Amino acid sequence: MQAHHSTSEQHNVKQPSAARKPLPAFPSIAVVGATGAVGHEFLEVLSDLDVPMRELRLFASERSAGKTMHFKGASQVPAGDIVIEAASDDAFAGVDIALFSAGASVSKALRAACKRSGTLMIDNSSAFRMEPDVPLVVPEVNPQDAFSHTGVIANPNCSTIQMVVALAPLHKRAGIERIVVSTYQAASGAGAPAMDELYQQTRAYLNHEELHVQAFQHQIAFNCIPHIDVFLPDGSTKEEWKMVQETKKIMGDQSIRVAATCVRVPVLRCHGEAVSVQFKRPLSVEDARVALQAAPNVQLMDDPAHNTYPMPGLLAGTNKTYVGRLRADASVEHGLQMWVVADQIRKGAALNAVQIALLLMGKPITV
Amino acid sequence: MQAHHSTSEQHNVKQPSAARKPLPAFPSIAVVGATGAVGHEFLEVLSDLDVPMRELRLFASERSAGKTMHFKGASQVPAGDIVIEAASDDAFAGVDIALFSAGASVSKALRAACKRSGTLMIDNSSAFRMEPDVPLVVPEVNPQDAFSHTGVIANPNCSTIQMVVALAPLHKRAGIERIVVSTYQAASGAGAPAMDELYQQTRAYLNHEELHVQAFQHQIAFNCIPHIDVFLPDGSTKEEWKMVQETKKIMGDQSIRVAATCVRVPVLRCHGEAVSVQFKRPLSVEDARVALQAAPNVQLMDDPAHNTYPMPGLLAGTNKTYVGRLRADASVEHGLQMWVVADQIRKGAALNAVQIALLLMGKPITV
């Protein structure tokens, strides 16, 4: 890999619009939280999409500093082991884009440092998503918002991303009145230890051994847990609140009403969503199908006659948002129902953030 | 066990109202399809609820005839092995109540035989549910309907039963306008071989061995399958159609609108359901809570502060319908959301059918 020397393009400190300058054609890209599940996936996606970059730097906690992670390689950064650096206040000099997935507290702690270095922060945490001057971006839905950032762009919550990718093309045609969504969320949403816990618990269950519960509030093996993130005073969870609020912000339409129930299921890394949508104007199943077929990075998998529909257990490692079970909802005027699946670590996290970077670099976001 | 001699109360053949005569205090009860998952559960429930009966007879296919099944015992029928008989046209003489769970074709084939013997058929299959003169009964919801039968009472679909048990007390207070429900259905709904397949596939997955798919259309281990029962021309499944139509019939209100998405999840024997309900009149969360607390055989498990809510993996073998995550749905007028769990083989099948029998015997249905 390339040495991570300072770049020739020095950024001015305390110049508010510094981060809005055009990115270099071959930026220095950093992954913050490289050792986590999403961190690992950032390395995969940066390689798979052959993202133009002059260097790739990896940051994690002090504990991981000095260890290495293998990068499969991209056109400008050869395959090889990259030494992990400690994420610190003075670590971002020369970094053009920092892809953060180290939790909200780390993102908050390092925001000022990124600003000082003129580093664009693309943040996977929920720390800044609702701030008015932080764009919340899904490149297929609201790419224009990405360009009005002031140094930070937020990556939405995983369950929100795949829903708005599927619904935005329909919203354009018929205007969404109300969404009722129930999620079937994979263990990966709670990180690598949670995926491991699903494995370990399942194995213990089959062997009639004691189950150890740590990553989730309860046993996840052969179970469903209707509780993701913390509870709010109104009885909803923060995960459900995110789906309500983030959908409105991404779609740029505060009139969209959303009712969400978020449930963890014993699946490894793709989320499923049962989505019932009421539109303002008529939208036939056939017109919706045409719109989805033309939509970027959406793949219709909808052939009931051949038992074809997207399934979370069989789509791990893929990049698209898959839509199936598209049908009219006769219980409401202008209603449609569908089933949406995407890889939570890819489109729900790492891939979406990398696509935001590509967008700002003027590169195609097609996967 | 008792010998299954003909009873002293002979039934007249071809007398249409024969089956409507009062049942004896200690009826002869038969289980048809005794070797299946629900068949096994019938034996458990008849014992657990200590159902009054003078004899218990077991019927299955010719293949199983002559084998025995163990019965744990009830007050009038001592514990012991019961010899399985072949279900045939002349098998029902002297049987007062036949609990059927052997599939729609067996139910259809033996309906006339039951009628001739004056045997009340309580049928778990979908064969007769929509016939106008066949009551579709959930004892907590529409007990009065059970008494107007003409020889056959249908047991509703499992996913419908638990939903209406939870919603009926709320419907009484505020009138349901529309329900949007997403199910998280256990493998047990597809029978004992399906539960075994979930075990076997999961074990194979963990051991990196080849997965064998037979009971479901696709792999169920670590997966969700948005497809239960057959597809209908409108793109919905028969399972979803059942939830729409059966809810209206059981509630006795054709104006209730239902949108359902039914999904199989890798859980063994309890179904979960995310339910969003729009009522005609205002209903506060507190009033709904009071109504559910007073509702028969409903148990509120709803204490977010202590991470308490019903979970399908932890409620196997229980008899109640569990409701949690009760909260207002701000996305619609008079909206509430909740999460409902019940044991699919018990309340969703065997227990509900046995409760129908108890109802007709004038016995309490409380569990």
XYZ file of C-alpha atoms in Angstrom:
734
model
C 0.000 0.000 0.000
C 0.945 3.642 -0.324
C 2.527 5.558 2.506
C 0.089 7.945 4.110
C 2.060 11.108 3.771
C 0.381 14.474 3.942
C -1.117 15.523 0.672
C 0.012 18.503 -1.342
C -3.419 19.990 -0.973
C -3.269 21.482 2.490
C -6.576 22.507 3.969
C -7.104 25.752 5.825
C -8.024 25.391 9.430
C -11.312 26.999 10.620
C -12.472 27.832 7.141
C -16.109 26.725 7.345
C -16.485 25.911 3.686
C -13.216 24.030 3.524
C -14.880 20.648 3.276
C -17.048 21.829 0.402
C -14.106 22.224 -1.966
C -14.011 19.629 -4.749
C -12.450 16.351 -3.762
C -9.272 15.357 -5.536
C -9.672 12.770 -8.284
C -7.740 10.318 -6.153
C -8.560 11.132 -2.531
C -6.963 9.796 0.588
C -9.651 7.649 2.180
C -9.712 6.539 5.805
C -11.885 3.925 7.456
C -12.587 4.697 11.111
C -13.688 1.659 13.107
C -11.912 -0.628 10.670
C -12.007 -3.712 12.871
C -15.821 -3.865 13.211
C -18.273 -5.683 10.957
C -18.936 -2.560 8.876
C -15.225 -1.680 8.955
C -14.349 -5.012 7.367
C -17.060 -4.447 4.798
C -15.678 -1.001 3.912
C -12.455 -2.713 2.810
C -14.426 -5.225 0.736
C -16.576 -2.562 -0.923
C -13.688 -0.159 -1.633
C -11.988 -3.025 -3.441
C -15.055 -4.497 -5.143
C -16.121 -1.102 -6.506
C -12.497 -0.208 -7.330
C -12.911 3.197 -5.736
C -10.342 5.713 -7.020
C -8.040 6.686 -4.124
C -4.411 7.469 -3.687
C -4.220 5.843 -0.268
C -6.320 3.887 2.162
C -5.781 4.371 5.873
C -7.333 2.367 8.668
C -8.180 3.736 12.094
C -9.419 1.944 15.184
C -9.024 2.110 18.947
C -5.597 2.183 20.643
C -6.089 -1.527 21.364
C -5.999 -2.429 17.659
C -3.325 0.084 16.626
C -0.303 -1.634 15.104
C -2.226 -4.704 13.994
C -2.873 -5.166 10.276
C -5.860 -5.885 8.078
C -5.679 -7.303 4.592
C -6.947 -5.200 1.688
C -7.790 -7.052 -1.544
C -6.555 -4.156 -3.613
C -7.884 -1.514 -6.007
C -6.428 0.118 -9.101
C -4.412 2.715 -7.198
C -3.870 0.837 -3.929
C -2.284 -2.579 -4.363
C -3.398 -5.593 -2.347
C -1.596 -6.022 0.947
C -1.740 -5.671 4.687
C -2.494 -2.227 6.050
C -1.309 -1.206 9.514
C -4.115 0.059 11.746
C -3.535 3.480 13.320
C -5.079 4.818 16.493
C -7.938 7.197 15.760
C -6.931 10.447 17.406
C -7.428 14.198 17.144
C -4.396 14.696 14.948
C -4.811 11.588 12.811
C -6.793 13.116 9.950
C -4.236 15.453 8.408
C -4.162 14.713 4.708
C -7.259 12.516 4.780
C -9.883 13.684 2.280
C -12.706 11.324 3.180
C -13.180 9.482 6.462
C -15.733 6.667 6.469
C -16.839 6.391 10.097
C -18.392 3.318 11.688
C -17.136 3.282 15.241
C -20.260 4.279 17.127
C -21.839 7.643 17.907
C -19.458 8.581 20.707
C -16.350 8.159 18.530
C -17.969 10.129 15.721
C -18.829 12.955 18.110
C -15.350 12.938 19.627
C -13.605 13.169 16.249
C -15.922 15.523 14.403
C -13.891 18.620 15.268
C -10.653 16.922 14.275
C -12.076 16.080 10.845
C -13.306 19.631 10.440
C -9.852 21.013 11.297
C -8.225 18.748 8.725
C -10.822 19.570 6.093
C -11.672 15.889 6.091
C -15.150 15.005 4.851
C -16.765 12.773 7.437
C -19.230 10.227 6.116
C -20.725 8.895 9.303
C -22.556 5.622 9.824
C -23.629 6.381 13.375
C -26.851 8.054 14.442
C -24.905 10.936 16.042
C -25.638 13.691 13.520
C -28.433 12.370 11.318
C -31.096 14.777 12.505
C -28.918 17.913 12.503
C -30.399 20.386 9.989
C -27.093 21.102 8.248
C -26.018 17.454 8.057
C -27.344 15.851 4.891
C -28.765 12.359 5.381
C -28.081 10.693 2.083
C -29.106 7.633 0.121
C -27.449 8.241 -3.250
C -30.285 6.663 -5.242
C -32.866 8.839 -3.461
C -31.511 12.297 -2.566
C -28.072 12.651 -4.215
C -28.507 16.436 -4.448
C -28.471 16.737 -0.653
C -24.937 15.352 -0.455
C -23.499 18.456 -2.080
C -24.736 20.902 0.541
C -22.744 19.463 3.409
C -20.578 21.435 5.828
C -18.102 18.662 6.553
C -20.326 15.842 7.696
C -22.680 13.642 5.718
C -24.722 11.089 7.645
C -25.433 7.581 6.456
C -28.986 6.596 7.420
C -30.015 3.662 9.538
C -29.819 0.327 7.684
C -33.521 -0.473 7.832
C -34.401 2.989 6.516
C -31.970 2.835 3.597
C -33.390 -0.224 1.902
C -36.953 0.958 2.391
C -36.417 4.370 0.804
C -34.440 2.893 -2.107
C -37.487 0.765 -2.909
C -40.098 3.456 -2.205
C -38.525 6.600 -3.712
C -39.353 5.685 -7.330
C -42.957 5.054 -6.297
C -43.148 8.216 -4.205
C -42.152 10.222 -7.291
C -45.061 8.770 -9.232
C -47.890 8.698 -6.734
C -46.854 10.479 -3.527
C -46.666 8.446 -0.334
C -49.391 9.125 2.203
C -48.513 6.494 4.819
C -46.171 3.557 5.255
C -46.671 0.648 7.641
C -43.478 -1.387 7.853
C -42.481 -4.438 9.875
C -38.816 -5.386 9.796
C -37.111 -8.750 9.998
C -33.629 -7.586 10.970
C -30.482 -9.664 10.876
C -28.015 -10.114 13.730
C -25.380 -8.174 11.763
C -27.113 -4.915 12.652
C -25.711 -5.362 16.151
C -22.183 -5.966 14.885
C -19.802 -8.856 14.453
C -20.102 -10.126 18.054
C -23.869 -10.395 17.585
C -23.474 -12.523 14.453
C -21.094 -14.736 16.367
C -23.580 -14.955 19.227
C -26.298 -16.145 16.865
C -23.952 -18.909 15.685
C -22.831 -19.873 19.192
C -26.324 -19.862 20.676
C -27.716 -21.903 17.809
C -24.985 -24.483 18.193
C -25.538 -24.614 21.962
C -29.302 -24.957 21.471
C -28.874 -27.895 19.107
C -26.464 -29.530 21.556
C -28.762 -28.887 24.556
C -26.092 -26.726 26.144
C -26.504 -23.523 28.097
C -27.069 -20.393 25.986
C -25.021 -17.276 26.655
C -26.836 -13.985 26.084
C -24.746 -10.857 25.687
C -25.185 -9.011 22.382
C -28.987 -8.907 22.542
C -31.404 -8.479 25.434
C -32.548 -12.084 25.061
C -31.766 -15.324 23.271
C -31.760 -14.766 19.494
C -31.336 -18.400 18.383
C -34.712 -19.710 17.134
C -36.354 -16.553 18.459
C -37.620 -13.116 17.399
C -36.932 -10.074 19.600
C -39.282 -7.092 19.048
C -36.759 -4.657 20.439
C -33.928 -2.905 18.563
C -32.038 0.033 20.079
C -33.439 1.653 23.233
C -37.056 2.265 24.203
C -38.470 5.786 24.004
C -41.109 7.213 26.377
C -43.919 6.637 23.859
C -43.304 2.863 23.813
C -41.603 2.835 20.431
C -37.937 1.962 20.030
C -35.262 4.305 18.763
C -34.918 2.016 15.726
C -38.596 2.538 14.912
C -38.268 6.287 15.521
C -35.344 6.358 13.086
C -37.441 4.762 10.358
C -40.136 7.400 10.901
C -37.877 10.459 11.054
C -35.118 9.474 8.644
C -37.596 8.517 5.929
C -39.075 12.026 6.024
C -35.666 13.718 5.922
C -34.257 11.561 3.097
C -37.419 11.846 1.021
C -37.507 15.582 1.759
C -41.184 15.310 2.632
C -42.315 15.835 6.214
C -45.875 14.861 5.294
C -45.019 11.180 4.858
C -46.412 9.201 7.765
C -44.646 6.045 8.906
C -45.614 3.337 11.398
C -42.751 0.930 12.059
C -42.250 -2.228 14.093
C -38.646 -3.399 14.226
C -37.924 -7.010 15.075
C -34.654 -8.914 15.300
C -34.773 -12.368 13.689
C -32.227 -15.211 13.636
C -30.753 -14.327 10.250
C -27.120 -13.396 9.726
C -26.784 -10.290 7.586
C -29.708 -9.224 5.402
C -32.814 -7.411 6.586
C -36.306 -8.212 5.303
C -39.169 -5.701 5.412
C -42.896 -6.148 4.920
C -44.021 -2.771 3.589
C -47.615 -1.578 3.125
C -47.876 1.790 1.413
C -50.821 4.058 0.886
C -50.283 6.546 -1.941
C -51.953 9.908 -2.513
C -52.689 9.102 -6.133
C -53.548 5.845 -7.930
C -50.610 3.554 -8.690
C -51.237 0.212 -10.335
C -49.111 -2.822 -9.601
C -48.013 -2.756 -13.223
C -46.945 0.906 -13.069
C -45.112 0.263 -9.812
C -43.345 -2.661 -11.433
C -42.219 -0.511 -14.351
C -40.984 2.188 -11.973
C -39.035 -0.302 -9.883
C -37.523 -1.921 -12.952
C -36.195 1.476 -14.019
C -34.993 2.436 -10.544
C -31.244 2.569 -9.870
C -29.797 -0.373 -7.944
C -33.215 -1.932 -7.381
C -33.799 -5.482 -8.531
C -37.280 -6.891 -8.851
C -37.380 -10.533 -7.742
C -41.055 -11.134 -8.156
C -42.266 -14.271 -9.847
C -44.674 -16.104 -7.534
C -45.314 -18.776 -10.157
C -41.726 -19.882 -9.709
C -41.527 -19.188 -5.956
C -39.247 -16.251 -6.677
C -39.016 -13.461 -4.112
C -36.082 -12.021 -2.183
C -34.955 -13.874 0.932
C -32.498 -12.511 3.516
C -30.759 -15.831 4.102
C -29.791 -16.126 0.436
C -28.699 -12.589 -0.491
C -25.711 -11.990 1.791
C -22.883 -10.108 0.118
C -25.034 -8.547 -2.601
C -25.285 -4.844 -3.432
C -28.800 -4.244 -4.703
C -32.096 -3.640 -2.957
C -34.423 -6.497 -3.820
C -38.199 -6.124 -4.111
C -40.743 -8.901 -4.357
C -44.309 -9.844 -3.340
C -45.522 -6.669 -5.075
C -49.319 -6.623 -4.942
C -52.323 -4.376 -4.531
C -53.540 -3.710 -0.995
C -57.310 -3.775 -1.245
C -57.689 -2.696 2.386
C -56.957 0.937 1.589
C -57.298 3.385 -1.281
C -54.216 3.479 -3.539
C -52.504 0.782 -1.519
C -49.589 -1.466 -2.452
C -47.711 -4.097 -0.485
C -44.212 -5.413 -1.026
C -41.320 -7.266 0.576
C -37.891 -5.623 0.506
C -34.524 -7.246 1.244
C -30.978 -5.880 1.246
C -27.651 -6.762 2.798
C -27.531 -4.804 6.040
C -23.721 -4.496 6.158
C -23.466 -3.562 2.466
C -26.340 -1.369 1.283
C -27.419 -0.788 4.876
C -24.010 0.548 5.906
C -20.639 0.305 4.119
C -21.819 0.354 0.520
C -24.163 3.307 0.996
C -21.364 5.349 2.615
C -18.932 4.489 -0.188
C -21.587 5.443 -2.747
C -21.877 8.843 -1.040
C -18.112 9.249 -1.483
C -18.350 8.222 -5.143
C -21.172 10.695 -5.658
C -19.036 13.557 -4.355
C -16.148 12.366 -6.519
C -18.421 12.554 -9.552
C -18.291 8.803 -10.099
C -21.230 6.524 -10.917
C -22.997 4.908 -7.974
C -24.349 1.988 -9.935
C -23.688 -1.410 -8.394
C -57.478 -46.801 28.522
C -61.172 -47.598 28.101
C -62.397 -49.942 25.434
C -64.032 -48.054 22.597
C -67.331 -49.886 22.543
C -70.372 -48.276 21.015
C -72.091 -45.948 23.410
C -75.569 -46.428 24.780
C -76.602 -43.179 23.108
C -77.095 -44.243 19.522
C -77.358 -41.457 16.996
C -79.929 -41.479 14.263
C -78.508 -41.596 10.788
C -79.492 -38.833 8.342
C -81.220 -36.705 10.909
C -79.865 -33.261 9.999
C -80.090 -31.822 13.478
C -78.621 -34.922 15.120
C -75.300 -33.254 15.775
C -76.991 -30.336 17.509
C -78.277 -32.486 20.374
C -76.562 -31.830 23.709
C -73.293 -33.636 24.135
C -73.086 -36.205 26.914
C -71.298 -35.069 30.062
C -68.562 -37.549 29.306
C -68.321 -37.773 25.523
C -66.349 -40.221 23.443
C -63.617 -38.097 21.854
C -61.580 -39.078 18.805
C -58.435 -37.480 17.427
C -58.146 -37.828 13.656
C -54.604 -37.378 12.371
C -53.214 -38.406 15.745
C -49.646 -38.972 14.540
C -49.098 -35.410 13.268
C -47.723 -32.435 15.200
C -51.217 -31.180 16.052
C -52.365 -34.765 16.731
C -49.677 -35.178 19.354
C -50.666 -31.844 20.856
C -54.330 -32.898 21.066
C -53.265 -35.683 23.437
C -51.253 -33.235 25.529
C -54.054 -30.672 25.726
C -56.794 -33.227 26.486
C -54.697 -34.377 29.412
C -53.460 -30.955 30.560
C -56.994 -29.516 30.585
C -58.373 -32.746 32.058
C -61.174 -32.774 29.513
C -64.136 -34.840 30.690
C -64.512 -37.846 28.359
C -65.457 -41.467 28.732
C -63.020 -42.623 26.080
C -60.297 -41.307 23.829
C -59.811 -42.866 20.402
C -57.004 -42.183 17.986
C -57.330 -42.325 14.202
C -54.675 -42.022 11.530
C -53.860 -43.455 8.130
C -53.807 -47.223 7.466
C -50.015 -47.020 7.718
C -50.125 -46.071 11.392
C -53.050 -48.306 12.379
C -52.087 -50.815 15.060
C -49.275 -48.684 16.447
C -49.770 -47.039 19.807
C -49.398 -43.546 21.237
C -48.975 -42.729 24.903
C -51.656 -40.691 26.650
C -50.683 -38.984 29.917
C -54.119 -39.560 31.349
C -57.185 -37.574 32.441
C -59.703 -38.053 35.227
C -61.853 -40.520 33.299
C -59.219 -41.972 30.961
C -56.205 -43.403 32.746
C -52.680 -42.940 31.426
C -51.573 -45.606 28.984
C -50.867 -46.516 25.407
C -53.734 -46.155 22.975
C -53.890 -48.237 19.814
C -54.260 -46.170 16.657
C -57.169 -47.121 14.405
C -57.475 -46.533 10.687
C -59.681 -43.544 9.928
C -62.452 -44.951 7.754
C -66.087 -44.355 6.829
C -67.414 -46.656 9.536
C -64.961 -45.670 12.246
C -67.037 -42.981 13.925
C -69.925 -44.981 15.386
C -70.184 -44.022 19.033
C -67.796 -41.083 18.736
C -69.356 -37.854 20.005
C -66.607 -35.419 19.085
C -63.918 -35.917 16.442
C -60.996 -33.494 16.538
C -59.654 -33.450 12.979
C -56.162 -32.438 11.967
C -55.287 -34.653 9.047
C -55.469 -32.163 6.180
C -58.347 -30.836 4.094
C -58.723 -33.915 1.895
C -59.164 -36.280 4.852
C -61.650 -33.892 6.446
C -63.633 -33.729 3.216
C -63.523 -37.508 2.768
C -64.806 -38.236 6.268
C -67.343 -35.438 6.704
C -70.278 -37.597 5.580
C -69.193 -40.449 7.844
C -69.179 -38.131 10.850
C -72.582 -36.803 9.908
C -73.992 -40.344 9.655
C -72.642 -41.200 13.101
C -73.893 -37.963 14.611
C -70.286 -37.178 15.402
C -69.493 -33.517 15.862
C -66.513 -32.709 13.652
C -64.193 -29.983 14.935
C -61.928 -29.465 11.967
C -58.492 -27.888 11.929
C -58.181 -27.855 8.146
C -59.207 -25.039 5.830
C -61.729 -27.333 4.064
C -64.978 -25.883 5.400
C -64.053 -22.591 7.064
C -65.816 -20.349 4.582
C -69.027 -22.420 4.266
C -71.908 -20.265 5.508
C -73.360 -22.940 7.792
C -70.004 -23.952 9.272
C -69.176 -21.806 12.300
C -65.577 -20.606 12.452
C -64.940 -20.345 16.141
C -62.425 -18.841 18.517
C -64.054 -19.471 21.907
C -62.825 -16.203 23.424
C -64.211 -14.208 20.481
C -67.397 -15.720 19.036
C -68.488 -18.535 21.382
C -72.152 -18.026 20.422
C -71.421 -19.120 16.845
C -70.364 -22.595 18.000
C -73.901 -23.481 19.031
C -75.444 -22.994 15.586
C -73.452 -25.733 13.879
C -74.898 -28.472 11.699
C -72.291 -31.103 12.482
C -69.064 -29.316 11.595
C -67.262 -26.520 13.410
C -64.121 -25.145 11.809
C -61.006 -24.154 13.702
C -59.475 -21.025 12.132
C -56.007 -20.663 10.736
C -53.333 -20.373 13.428
C -52.182 -16.868 12.527
C -55.781 -15.610 12.536
C -56.647 -17.121 15.919
C -54.029 -15.314 17.958
C -54.701 -12.008 16.202
C -58.458 -12.045 16.865
C -57.998 -13.136 20.486
C -55.899 -10.015 21.001
C -58.066 -7.680 18.906
C -61.613 -8.716 19.824
C -61.626 -6.915 23.200
C -60.407 -3.747 21.460
C -62.876 -4.125 18.591
C -65.728 -4.174 21.126
C -64.592 -0.853 22.554
C -63.575 1.136 19.507
C -64.534 -0.748 16.332
C -61.744 -1.841 14.002
C -61.466 0.062 10.754
C -58.327 -1.549 9.312
C -55.599 -3.966 10.370
C -52.114 -4.186 8.849
C -50.399 -7.333 10.081
C -47.025 -8.901 9.349
C -46.468 -12.400 10.658
C -43.342 -14.134 11.879
C -44.525 -17.730 11.595
C -42.832 -20.752 13.115
C -41.874 -23.919 11.284
C -44.490 -25.875 13.244
C -47.213 -24.442 11.042
C -45.987 -26.770 8.311
C -46.064 -29.808 10.578
C -43.620 -32.004 12.447
C -41.396 -32.753 9.401
C -40.932 -28.999 8.903
C -39.782 -28.514 12.475
C -37.363 -31.368 11.985
C -36.151 -29.786 8.737
C -35.402 -26.523 10.535
C -33.279 -28.484 13.028
C -31.524 -30.556 10.369
C -30.812 -27.611 8.052
C -29.495 -25.497 10.899
C -27.172 -28.279 12.008
C -25.972 -28.793 8.423
C -25.445 -25.043 7.971
C -23.279 -24.823 11.081
C -21.286 -27.863 9.930
C -20.880 -26.491 6.378
C -22.786 -29.483 5.000
C -25.309 -29.592 2.184
C -28.812 -28.409 3.129
C -31.809 -30.530 2.168
C -34.952 -28.581 1.277
C -38.255 -30.444 1.338
C -40.863 -29.076 3.755
C -40.582 -25.472 2.545
C -39.989 -23.957 -0.878
C -36.524 -22.799 0.164
C -33.985 -23.079 2.947
C -35.527 -22.016 6.260
C -32.376 -22.163 8.415
C -31.133 -18.584 9.040
C -33.671 -17.343 6.490
C -37.137 -15.785 6.167
C -39.521 -17.033 3.471
C -42.304 -14.583 2.515
C -44.510 -17.380 1.212
C -46.944 -19.546 3.205
C -49.529 -21.757 1.497
C -50.134 -21.268 -2.240
C -50.119 -18.064 -4.279
C -53.439 -16.611 -5.468
C -53.931 -14.742 -8.755
C -53.773 -11.323 -7.030
C -50.244 -11.951 -5.771
C -51.257 -12.627 -2.170
C -50.863 -16.045 -0.584
C -53.684 -18.245 0.644
C -52.332 -17.720 4.176
C -52.726 -13.958 3.771
C -56.189 -14.418 2.266
C -57.170 -16.537 5.276
C -56.180 -13.760 7.665
C -58.320 -11.299 5.714
C -61.419 -13.467 5.317
C -61.364 -15.449 8.552
C -60.970 -12.321 10.658
C -64.169 -10.889 9.181
C -66.106 -14.106 9.711
C -64.935 -14.691 13.297
C -65.480 -11.060 14.300
C -68.851 -11.132 12.515
C -68.034 -7.862 10.810
C -67.473 -7.776 7.070
C -66.462 -4.111 7.234
C -63.115 -4.863 8.899
C -60.312 -4.355 6.404
C -57.145 -6.419 6.700
C -53.794 -6.230 4.910
C -51.565 -9.198 5.749
C -48.037 -10.278 4.895
C -47.210 -13.786 6.069
C -43.578 -14.776 6.486
C -41.989 -17.996 7.708
C -39.097 -17.463 10.125
C -36.611 -19.916 11.654
C -38.501 -20.379 14.928
C -39.866 -23.706 16.130
C -43.445 -23.386 17.306
C -44.788 -19.934 18.232
C -45.939 -17.270 15.807
C -45.192 -13.583 16.271
C -47.306 -10.831 14.691
C -46.672 -7.117 14.287
C -50.168 -5.617 14.267
C -51.106 -2.026 13.396
C -54.767 -1.247 13.959
C -56.833 1.754 13.024
C -60.013 2.050 15.068
C -63.233 3.858 14.202
C -63.367 5.599 17.569
C -60.648 6.867 19.911
C -58.920 4.241 22.043
C -56.106 5.265 24.329
C -53.191 2.983 25.071
C -54.327 2.936 28.690
C -57.889 1.922 27.808
C -56.557 -0.751 25.461
C -54.344 -2.029 28.252
C -57.296 -2.269 30.638
C -59.363 -4.083 28.018
C -56.587 -6.570 27.313
C -55.986 -7.176 31.010
C -59.646 -8.115 31.376
C -59.762 -10.231 28.216
C -60.067 -14.004 28.584
C -56.846 -15.980 28.009
C -54.885 -12.877 27.009
C -51.736 -12.051 28.924
C -50.149 -8.629 28.690
C -46.350 -8.887 28.665
C -45.550 -5.252 28.235
C -42.894 -3.653 30.366
C -40.299 -2.004 28.107
C -38.368 -0.689 31.126
C -37.510 -4.295 31.969
C -37.205 -5.513 28.360
C -40.408 -7.475 28.803
C -42.436 -8.383 25.713
C -43.550 -11.720 24.310
C -41.037 -13.701 22.255
C -41.886 -16.777 20.164
C -38.718 -18.671 21.017
C -39.483 -18.546 24.726
C -43.222 -19.297 24.883
C -43.459 -22.798 23.420
C -45.969 -25.026 25.189
C -48.001 -22.166 26.679
C -51.749 -21.640 26.320
C -52.352 -17.909 26.392
C -52.173 -15.231 23.727
C -49.448 -12.789 24.709
C -49.547 -9.082 23.851
C -46.710 -6.599 24.192
C -45.237 -3.486 22.564
C -48.620 -1.782 22.947
C -48.274 1.817 21.804
C -50.041 4.614 19.980
C -49.641 4.791 16.214
C -49.301 8.480 15.448
C -49.308 7.843 11.704
C -53.079 7.396 11.591
C -56.164 8.570 13.475
C -57.141 6.258 16.355
C -54.167 3.995 15.705
C -52.530 1.439 17.970
C -49.654 -0.942 17.404
C -48.843 -4.159 19.211
C -46.922 -7.420 19.027
C -48.813 -10.673 19.539
C -47.363 -14.133 20.215
C -48.989 -17.520 20.779
C -48.027 -21.160 20.502
C -49.062 -22.157 17.006
C -49.656 -25.839 17.823
C -51.570 -25.039 21.025
C -53.735 -21.903 20.724
C -53.246 -21.900 16.964
C -54.548 -25.443 16.564
C -55.087 -28.182 19.187
C -55.992 -26.029 22.174
C -58.494 -23.880 20.279
C -60.254 -27.002 18.949
C -60.394 -28.570 22.424
C -61.763 -25.288 23.811
C -64.553 -25.461 21.200
C -65.398 -28.938 22.496
C -65.369 -27.674 26.099
C -67.627 -24.795 25.126
C -70.217 -27.187 23.690
C -69.923 -29.355 26.799
C -70.721 -26.318 28.925
C -67.274 -26.330 30.510
C -65.035 -23.290 31.131
C -62.544 -22.442 28.394
C -60.127 -20.617 30.669
C -56.524 -21.721 30.376
